[in-house]
Coordinates of C-alpha atoms and ligand atoms in Angstrom, one line a residue:
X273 CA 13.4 -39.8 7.2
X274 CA 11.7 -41.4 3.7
X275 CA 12.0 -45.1 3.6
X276 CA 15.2 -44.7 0.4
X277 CA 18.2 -45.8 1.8
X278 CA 20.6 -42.8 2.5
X279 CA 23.6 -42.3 -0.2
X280 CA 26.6 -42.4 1.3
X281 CA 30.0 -41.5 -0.8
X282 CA 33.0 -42.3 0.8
X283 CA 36.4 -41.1 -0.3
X284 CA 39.1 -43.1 1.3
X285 CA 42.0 -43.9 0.1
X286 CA 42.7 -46.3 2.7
X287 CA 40.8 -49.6 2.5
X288 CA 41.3 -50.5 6.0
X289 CA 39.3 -47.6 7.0
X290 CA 37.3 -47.5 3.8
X291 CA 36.1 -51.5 5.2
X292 CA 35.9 -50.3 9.0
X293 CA 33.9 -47.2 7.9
X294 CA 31.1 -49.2 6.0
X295 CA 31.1 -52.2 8.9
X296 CA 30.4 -49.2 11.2
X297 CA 27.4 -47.8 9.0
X298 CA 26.1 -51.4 8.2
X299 CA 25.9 -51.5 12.6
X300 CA 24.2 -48.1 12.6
X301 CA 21.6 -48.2 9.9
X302 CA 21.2 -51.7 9.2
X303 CA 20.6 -52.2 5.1
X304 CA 19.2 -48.5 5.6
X305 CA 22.3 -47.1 2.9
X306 CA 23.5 -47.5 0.2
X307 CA 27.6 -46.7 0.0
X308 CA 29.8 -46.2 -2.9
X309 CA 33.3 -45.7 -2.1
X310 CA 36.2 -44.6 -4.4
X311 CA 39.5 -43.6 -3.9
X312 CA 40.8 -40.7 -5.3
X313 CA 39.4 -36.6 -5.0
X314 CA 39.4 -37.2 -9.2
X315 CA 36.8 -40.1 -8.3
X316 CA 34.9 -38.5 -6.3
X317 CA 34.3 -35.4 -8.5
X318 CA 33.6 -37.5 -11.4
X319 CA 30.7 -39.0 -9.0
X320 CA 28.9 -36.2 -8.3
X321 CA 29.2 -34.5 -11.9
X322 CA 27.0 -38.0 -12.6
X323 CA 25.2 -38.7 -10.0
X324 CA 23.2 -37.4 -6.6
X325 CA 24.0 -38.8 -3.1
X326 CA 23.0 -37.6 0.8
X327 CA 25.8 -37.2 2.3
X328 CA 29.6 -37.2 1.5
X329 CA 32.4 -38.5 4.3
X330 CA 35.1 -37.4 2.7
X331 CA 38.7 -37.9 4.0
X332 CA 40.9 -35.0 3.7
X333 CA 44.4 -37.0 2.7
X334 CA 43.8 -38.8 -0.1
X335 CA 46.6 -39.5 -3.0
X336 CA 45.1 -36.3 -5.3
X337 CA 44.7 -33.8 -3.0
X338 CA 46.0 -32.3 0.6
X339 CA 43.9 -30.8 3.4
X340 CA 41.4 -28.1 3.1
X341 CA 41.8 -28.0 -0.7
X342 CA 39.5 -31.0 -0.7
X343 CA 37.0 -29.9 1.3
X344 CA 36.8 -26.7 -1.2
X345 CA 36.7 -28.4 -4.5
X346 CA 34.0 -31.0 -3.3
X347 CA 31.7 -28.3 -2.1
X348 CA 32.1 -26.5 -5.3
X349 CA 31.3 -29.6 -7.0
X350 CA 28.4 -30.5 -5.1
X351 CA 27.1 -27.5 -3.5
X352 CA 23.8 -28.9 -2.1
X353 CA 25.3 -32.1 -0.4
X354 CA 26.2 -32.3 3.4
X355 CA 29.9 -33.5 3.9
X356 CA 31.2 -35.0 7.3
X357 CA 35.2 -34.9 6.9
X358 CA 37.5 -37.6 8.4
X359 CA 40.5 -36.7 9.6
X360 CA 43.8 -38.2 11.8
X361 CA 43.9 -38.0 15.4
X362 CA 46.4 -35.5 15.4
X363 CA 44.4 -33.0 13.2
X364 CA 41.5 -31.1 15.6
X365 CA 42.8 -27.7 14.0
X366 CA 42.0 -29.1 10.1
X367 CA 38.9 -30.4 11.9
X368 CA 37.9 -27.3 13.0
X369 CA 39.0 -25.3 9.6
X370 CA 36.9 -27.9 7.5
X371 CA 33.6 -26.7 9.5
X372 CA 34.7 -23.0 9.2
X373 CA 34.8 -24.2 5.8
X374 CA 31.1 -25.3 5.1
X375 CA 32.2 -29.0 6.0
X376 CA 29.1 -30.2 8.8
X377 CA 30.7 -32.6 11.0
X378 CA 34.1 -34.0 11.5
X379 CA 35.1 -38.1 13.2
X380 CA 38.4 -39.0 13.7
X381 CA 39.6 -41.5 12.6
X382 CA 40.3 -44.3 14.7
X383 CA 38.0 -42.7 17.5
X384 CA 34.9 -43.5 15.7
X385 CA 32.2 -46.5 16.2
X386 CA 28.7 -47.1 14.4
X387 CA 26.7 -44.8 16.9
X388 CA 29.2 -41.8 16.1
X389 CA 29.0 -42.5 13.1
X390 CA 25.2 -42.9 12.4
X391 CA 24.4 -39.7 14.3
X392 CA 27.0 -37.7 12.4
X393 CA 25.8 -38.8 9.0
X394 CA 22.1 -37.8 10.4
X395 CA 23.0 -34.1 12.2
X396 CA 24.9 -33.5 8.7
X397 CA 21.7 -34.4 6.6
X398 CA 19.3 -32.5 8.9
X399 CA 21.4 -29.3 9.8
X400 CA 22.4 -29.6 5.9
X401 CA 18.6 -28.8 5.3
X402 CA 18.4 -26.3 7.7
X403 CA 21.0 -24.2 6.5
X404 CA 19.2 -24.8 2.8
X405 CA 15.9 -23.8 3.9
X406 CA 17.6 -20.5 6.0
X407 CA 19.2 -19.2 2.9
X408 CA 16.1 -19.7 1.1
X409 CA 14.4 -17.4 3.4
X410 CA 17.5 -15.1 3.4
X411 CA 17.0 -14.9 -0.3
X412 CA 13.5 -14.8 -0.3
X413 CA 13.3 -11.7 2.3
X414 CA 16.3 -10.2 -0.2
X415 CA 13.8 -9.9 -2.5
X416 CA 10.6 -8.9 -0.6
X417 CA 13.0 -5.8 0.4
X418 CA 14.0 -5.2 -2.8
X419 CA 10.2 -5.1 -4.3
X420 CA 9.4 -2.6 -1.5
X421 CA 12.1 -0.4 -2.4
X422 CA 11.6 -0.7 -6.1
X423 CA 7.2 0.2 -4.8
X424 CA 9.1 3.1 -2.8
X425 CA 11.0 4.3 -6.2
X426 CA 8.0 3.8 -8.1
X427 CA 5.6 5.9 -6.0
X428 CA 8.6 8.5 -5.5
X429 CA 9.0 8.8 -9.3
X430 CA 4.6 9.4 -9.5
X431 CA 4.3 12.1 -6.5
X432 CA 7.4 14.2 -8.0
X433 CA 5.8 14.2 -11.2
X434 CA 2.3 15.3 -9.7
X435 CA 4.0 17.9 -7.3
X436 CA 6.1 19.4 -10.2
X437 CA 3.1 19.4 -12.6
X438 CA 1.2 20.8 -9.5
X439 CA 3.8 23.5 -8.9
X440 CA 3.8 24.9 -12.8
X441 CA -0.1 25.4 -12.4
X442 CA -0.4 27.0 -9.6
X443 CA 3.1 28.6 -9.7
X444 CA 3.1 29.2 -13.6
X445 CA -0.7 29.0 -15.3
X446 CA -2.5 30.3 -12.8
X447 CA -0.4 32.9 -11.8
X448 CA -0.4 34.2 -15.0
X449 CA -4.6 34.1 -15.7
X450 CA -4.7 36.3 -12.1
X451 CA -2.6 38.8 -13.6
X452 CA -4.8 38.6 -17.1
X453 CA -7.5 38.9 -14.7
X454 CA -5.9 41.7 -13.1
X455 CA -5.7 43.8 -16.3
X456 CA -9.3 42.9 -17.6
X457 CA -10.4 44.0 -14.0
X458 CA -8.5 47.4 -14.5
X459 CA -10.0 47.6 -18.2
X460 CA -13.4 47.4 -16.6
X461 CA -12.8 50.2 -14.5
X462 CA -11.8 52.3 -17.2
X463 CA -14.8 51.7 -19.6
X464 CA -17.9 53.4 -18.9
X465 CA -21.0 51.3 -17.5
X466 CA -22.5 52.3 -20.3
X467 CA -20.2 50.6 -23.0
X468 CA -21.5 47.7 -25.4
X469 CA -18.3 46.1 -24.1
X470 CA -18.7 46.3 -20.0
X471 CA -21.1 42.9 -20.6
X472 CA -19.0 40.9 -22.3
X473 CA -15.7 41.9 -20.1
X474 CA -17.3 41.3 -16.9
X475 CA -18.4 37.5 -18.4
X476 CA -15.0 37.0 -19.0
X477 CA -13.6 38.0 -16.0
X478 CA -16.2 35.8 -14.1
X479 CA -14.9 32.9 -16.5
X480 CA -11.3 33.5 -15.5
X481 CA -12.6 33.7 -12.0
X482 CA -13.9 30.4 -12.2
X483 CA -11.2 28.5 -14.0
X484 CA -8.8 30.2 -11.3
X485 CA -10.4 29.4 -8.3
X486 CA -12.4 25.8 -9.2
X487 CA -11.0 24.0 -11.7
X488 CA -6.8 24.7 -11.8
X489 CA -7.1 25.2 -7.7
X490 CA -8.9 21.8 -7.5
X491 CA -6.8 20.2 -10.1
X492 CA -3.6 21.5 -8.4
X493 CA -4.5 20.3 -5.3
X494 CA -5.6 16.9 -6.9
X495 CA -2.2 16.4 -8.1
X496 CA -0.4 17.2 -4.9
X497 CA -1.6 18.3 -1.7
X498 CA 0.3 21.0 -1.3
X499 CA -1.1 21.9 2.5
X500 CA 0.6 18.6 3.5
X501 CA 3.6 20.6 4.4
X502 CA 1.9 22.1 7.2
X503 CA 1.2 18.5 8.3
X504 CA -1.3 15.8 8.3
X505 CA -4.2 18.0 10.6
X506 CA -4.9 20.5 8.5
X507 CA -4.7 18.1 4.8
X508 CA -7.0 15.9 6.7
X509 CA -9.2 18.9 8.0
X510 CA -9.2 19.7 4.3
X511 CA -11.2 16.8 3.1
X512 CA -14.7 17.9 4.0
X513 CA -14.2 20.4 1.8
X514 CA -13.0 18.6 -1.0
X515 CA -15.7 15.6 -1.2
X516 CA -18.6 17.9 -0.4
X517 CA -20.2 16.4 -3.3
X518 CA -20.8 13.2 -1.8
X519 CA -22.3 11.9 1.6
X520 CA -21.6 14.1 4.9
X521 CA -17.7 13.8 5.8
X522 CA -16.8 13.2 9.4
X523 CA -12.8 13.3 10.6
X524 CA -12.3 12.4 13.8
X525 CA -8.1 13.6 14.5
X526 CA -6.9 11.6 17.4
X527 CA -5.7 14.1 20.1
X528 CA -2.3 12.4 20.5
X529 CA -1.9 13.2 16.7
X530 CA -3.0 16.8 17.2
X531 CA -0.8 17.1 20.2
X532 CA 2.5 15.8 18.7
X533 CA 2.2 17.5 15.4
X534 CA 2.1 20.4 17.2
X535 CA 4.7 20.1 19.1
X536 CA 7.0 19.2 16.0
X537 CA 5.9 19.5 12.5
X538 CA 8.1 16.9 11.4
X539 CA 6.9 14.4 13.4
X540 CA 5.6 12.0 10.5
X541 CA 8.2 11.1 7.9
X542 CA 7.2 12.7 4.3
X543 CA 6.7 9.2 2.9
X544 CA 4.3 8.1 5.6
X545 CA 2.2 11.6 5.2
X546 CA 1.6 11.2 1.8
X547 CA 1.0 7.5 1.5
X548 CA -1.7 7.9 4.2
X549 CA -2.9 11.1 2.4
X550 CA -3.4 8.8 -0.7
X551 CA -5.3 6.1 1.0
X552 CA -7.8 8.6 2.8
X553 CA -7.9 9.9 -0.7
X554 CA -8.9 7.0 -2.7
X555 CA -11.0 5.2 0.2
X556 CA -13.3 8.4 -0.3
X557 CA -13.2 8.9 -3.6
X558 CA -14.4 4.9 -3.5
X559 CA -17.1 6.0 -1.2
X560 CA -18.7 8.9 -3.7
X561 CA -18.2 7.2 -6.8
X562 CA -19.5 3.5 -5.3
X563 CA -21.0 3.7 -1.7
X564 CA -24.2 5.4 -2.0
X565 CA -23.2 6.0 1.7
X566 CA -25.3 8.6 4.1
X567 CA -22.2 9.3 6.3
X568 CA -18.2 8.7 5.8
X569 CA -15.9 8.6 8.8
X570 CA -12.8 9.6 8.5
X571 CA -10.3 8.2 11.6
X572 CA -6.7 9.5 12.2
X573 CA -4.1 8.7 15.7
X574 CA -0.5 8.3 16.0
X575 CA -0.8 5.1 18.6
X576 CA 1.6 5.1 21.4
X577 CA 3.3 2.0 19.9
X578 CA 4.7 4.2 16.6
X579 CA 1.9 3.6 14.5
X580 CA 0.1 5.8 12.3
X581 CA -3.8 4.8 12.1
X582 CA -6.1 5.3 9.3
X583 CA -9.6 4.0 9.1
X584 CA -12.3 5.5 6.3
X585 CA -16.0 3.9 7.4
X586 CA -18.9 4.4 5.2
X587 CA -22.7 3.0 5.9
X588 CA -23.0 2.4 2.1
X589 CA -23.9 -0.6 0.0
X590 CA -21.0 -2.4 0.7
X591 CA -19.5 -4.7 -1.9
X592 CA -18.5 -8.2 -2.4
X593 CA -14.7 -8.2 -3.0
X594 CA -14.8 -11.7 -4.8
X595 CA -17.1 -10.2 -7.7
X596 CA -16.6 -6.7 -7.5
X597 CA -14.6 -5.8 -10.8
X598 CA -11.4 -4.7 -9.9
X599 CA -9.6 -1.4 -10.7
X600 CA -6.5 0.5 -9.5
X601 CA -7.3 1.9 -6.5
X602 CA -7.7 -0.4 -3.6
X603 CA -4.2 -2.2 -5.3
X604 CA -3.3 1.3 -5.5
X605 CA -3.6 1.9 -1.3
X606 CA -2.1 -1.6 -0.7
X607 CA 1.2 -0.8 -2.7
X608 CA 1.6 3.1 -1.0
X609 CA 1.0 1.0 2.7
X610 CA 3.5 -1.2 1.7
X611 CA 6.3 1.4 0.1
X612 CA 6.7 2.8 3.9
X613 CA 6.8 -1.0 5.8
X614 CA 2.8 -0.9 6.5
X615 CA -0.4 -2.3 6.1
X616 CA -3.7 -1.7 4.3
X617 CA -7.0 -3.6 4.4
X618 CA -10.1 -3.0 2.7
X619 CA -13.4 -4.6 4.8
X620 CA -16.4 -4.8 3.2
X621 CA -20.2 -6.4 3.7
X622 CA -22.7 -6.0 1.0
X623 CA -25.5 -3.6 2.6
X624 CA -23.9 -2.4 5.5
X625 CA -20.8 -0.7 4.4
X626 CA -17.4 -0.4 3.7
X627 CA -14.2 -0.2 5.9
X628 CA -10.7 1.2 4.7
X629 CA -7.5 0.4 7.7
X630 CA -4.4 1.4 7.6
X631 CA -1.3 1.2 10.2
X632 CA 1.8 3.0 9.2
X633 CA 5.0 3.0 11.0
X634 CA 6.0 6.3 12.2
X635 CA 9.8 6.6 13.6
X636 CA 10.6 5.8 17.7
X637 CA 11.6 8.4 19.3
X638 CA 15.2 8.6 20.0
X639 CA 15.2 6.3 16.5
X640 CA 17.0 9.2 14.6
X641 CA 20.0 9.4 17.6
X642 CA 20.3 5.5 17.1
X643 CA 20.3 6.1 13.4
X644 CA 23.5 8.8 14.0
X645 CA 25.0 6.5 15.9
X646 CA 25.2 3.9 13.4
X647 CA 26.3 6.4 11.1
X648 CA 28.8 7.3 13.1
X649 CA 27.8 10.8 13.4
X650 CA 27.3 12.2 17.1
Ligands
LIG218 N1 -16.6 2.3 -0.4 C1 -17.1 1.4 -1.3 N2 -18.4 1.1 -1.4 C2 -18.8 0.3 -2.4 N3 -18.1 -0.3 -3.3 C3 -16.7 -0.1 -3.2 C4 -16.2 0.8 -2.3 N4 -14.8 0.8 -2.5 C5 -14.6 0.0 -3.5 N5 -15.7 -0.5 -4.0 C6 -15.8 -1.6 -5.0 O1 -14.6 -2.1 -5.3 C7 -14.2 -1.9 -6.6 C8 -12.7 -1.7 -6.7 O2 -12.3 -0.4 -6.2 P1 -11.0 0.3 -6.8 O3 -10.8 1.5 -6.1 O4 -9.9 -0.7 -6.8 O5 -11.4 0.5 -8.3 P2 -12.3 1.6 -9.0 O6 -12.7 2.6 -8.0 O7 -13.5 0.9 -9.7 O8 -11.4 2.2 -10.1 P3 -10.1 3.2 -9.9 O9 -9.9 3.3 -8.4 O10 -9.0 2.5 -10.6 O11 -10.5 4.5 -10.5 C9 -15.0 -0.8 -7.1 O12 -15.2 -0.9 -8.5 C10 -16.3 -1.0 -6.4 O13 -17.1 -1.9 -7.0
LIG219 MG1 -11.2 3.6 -6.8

C-alpha cells in the first residue's frame, strides 16, 4: 500500500463508538490514517460530493436514515469507494443484506478490536479493487465482442453484395450474351461462306466468346466463389487455375479435410469457408503481384482439435513488414480471421519468402446438440 495515509469516513452517530472506533484504528495502523467522522447520512453525502476518501465504515442507524437505505444511497453517492458497514449485535441478517448489497465487509459493534478492524478496512480496499479491475475487463471483453460482431456484420454486408452482383452476371448478363451468341451462331449458318458478312460475324461471335468465357466468368467468380457451395476442396482445387499467371501453384488438401467434407458437406460453417477462401485469396494475389516467387504452396487441414488451418508459403523476395507500405489486404485477412473467433499472421523475411497462417475454429462435434439443448429444442 503507497506510503498516504488511508481515508477513513466514519458515520456514527454515536460518539462512544465513534471514539472507540478511531482508538481501535489508531492501534491498527498507527498514524497510518487519516479519519474524519460526522454524524448524520446528510453529512456523510455532503462529504463525498466534496471530497475523495478509501474506505467508508458506515453505520447503518444513524438519526437520518434506517437500515439498508443507507447502504444504497452511499453507494450511489460514492460508487467507487469500499464501505465496511457497522451494525448491532443482534443484526447478522442486515449484515448479511448490506454485502448482498455491494457493502464489502461488516464488524459488529461491540465485538470489534483494532486487529478486526485493521484487516476489514484492508480486505475492503483490496477486494474493492478487485471487483473494479473485474468489471473493467467485463466491460472491456463487452466491447471486444461487440467489435467482432460489428467485423462479422461488416464482412456479411461486402460478401452479399459481391454474391448478388455475382449472381446478376452470370445469372442475368451473361446469360443473355450466350443467347445473343446463340442467334449470331445460327445467322452464320444461314449466310453462305461466301458472304462479305461471314468475316465480320464470326469476329464477333469470337468477341462474345471471349467476354463470356474470360472476362464476366473470371469477374463473376472474383466477386464470389460460387463453387464454394460444393465445399472448400474443390474452391481450393480451383486456385491453380485461377493464378496461373504467376509462379507454379501447389495445394496440398489435408486428408482429414478431404475425408470429412466428404462425409458431410456442411462440415465447415459458411462464415469460416469464405473467410478462409478470402485469405488464400489475397495471400496469392500478394504473392503474384509482390513475391517474384518460383513456387507458392498452398496448405489446407481440419486439425483434430476443431481447427481449420491455412498456410500460403512462397520462396519470393520476402518483405520487411516495418517499411513495406501498407495496403488493405493483409488488414483485410486479419479482420475476416477475426469475424469468425480466429487468427491470422503474416511471416515474412526479406529474400527468402513469405508465410500467410491461419487457424479458424470449426464447430465440435456434438456442438450443434449442445447448442439445442440450450435452446431448449430436443
Ligand atoms: N507474398 C509477398 N511477397 C512480398 N511482399 C509482400 C507479400 N505480401 C505482401 N507483401 C508486401 O506487403 C505489402 C502490404 O500488402 P497488402 O496486401 O496489405 O497491400 P497491397 O497488396 O499492396 O494492396 P491491396 O492488397 O490493398 O491491393 C505489399 O505492398 C507488399 O509490399
Ligand atoms: Mg494485397
Amino acid at each position: 500500500m503507497s506510503s498516504d495515509p488511508i481515508k477513513v469516513l466514519l458515520v456514527e452517530d454515536n460518539l462512544g463508538d465513534a471514539r472507540l472506533m478511531y482508538e481501535d484504528l489508531e492501534e491498527a495502523l498507527p498514524h497510518q490514517f487519516q479519519m474524519t467522522h460526522v454524524r448524520r447520512l446528510s453529512e456523510a453525502l455532503e462529504y463525498l460530493w466534496e471530497e475523495t476518501c478509501n474506505v467508508v465504515l458506515l453505520d447503518l442507524g444513524l438519526p437520518d436514515s434506517h437500515g439498508i437505505d443507507t447502504l444504497v444511497v452511499t453507494r450511489a453517492q460514492a460508487p467507487g469507494v469500499p464501505i465496511v458497514v457497522l451494525t448491532g449485535f443482534q443484526d447478522e441478517a442486515l449484515a448479511v443484506e448490506a454485502l448482498k448489497g455491494g457493502a464489502q465487509d461488516y464488524l459488529v459493534k461491540g465485538q470489534t478490536d483494532s486487529k478486526l478492524l485493521g484487516r476489514s478496512l484492508r480486505y475492503a480496499i483490496v477486494r474493492k479493487a478487485t471487483e473494479e479491475a473485474l468489471l473493467r475487463q467485463g466491460v472491456a471483453l463487452a466491447r471486444a465482442e461487440e467489435l467482432q460482431r460489428s467485423r462479422q456484420r461488416l464482412m456479411e454486408a461486402q460478401e452479399r453484395v459481391r454474391r448478388e452482383t455475382s449472381a446478376q452476371l452470370h445469372d442475368g448478363v451473361q446469360e443473355k450474351l450466350l443467347i445473343l451468341k446463340g442467334n449470331l451462331q445460327g445467322i452464320l449458318k444461314g449466310t453462305s461462306s461466301a458472304s462479305e458478312t461471314t468475316p465480320i460475324l464470326s469476329e464477333v461471335i469470337d468477341g462474345l466468346s471471349q467476354v463470356i468465357e474470360r472476362q464476366i466468368g473470371v469477374l463473376s467468380r472474383r466477386l464470389y466463389p460460387a463453387n464454394l457451395s460444393h465445399g472448400l476442396v474443390p474452391a481450393f482445387l480451383s486456385f491453380g487455375d485461377q493464378f496461373k499467371a504467376g509462379p507454379a501453384v501447389e495445394i496440398e488438401l489435408g486428408e482429414e479435410l478431404m475425408r470429412r467434407e466428404k462425409a458431410d458437406r456442411n462440415l465447415v460453417p459458411e462464415q469460416v469457408k469464405l473467410a478462409v477462401y478470402r485469405i488464400a485469396e489475397e495471400a496469392l494475389t500478394n504473392v503474384v503481384k509482390h513475391a517474384k516467387a518460383g513456387k507458392v504452396t498452398v496448405r489446407l487441414d481440419a486439425s483434430g482439435e476443431g481447427w481449420l488451418r491455412l498456410m500460403v508459403r512462397d520462396d519470393g523476395q520476402g518483405f520487411d513488414a516495418q517499411s513495406a507500405p501498407g495496403g488493405l489486404g493483409v488488414a483485410t485477412m486479419r479482420d475476416y480471421a477475426d469475424a469468425v473467433g480466429g487468427q491470422c499472421a503474416v511471416h515474412s523475411v526479406p529474400g527468402v519468402g513469405t508465410e500467410v497462417t491461419a487457424a479458424l475454429p470449426l464447430p465440435r462435434p456434438g456442438a450443434e446438440h449442445l447448442k439445442a439443448l440450450e435452446k431448449g429444442g430436443d
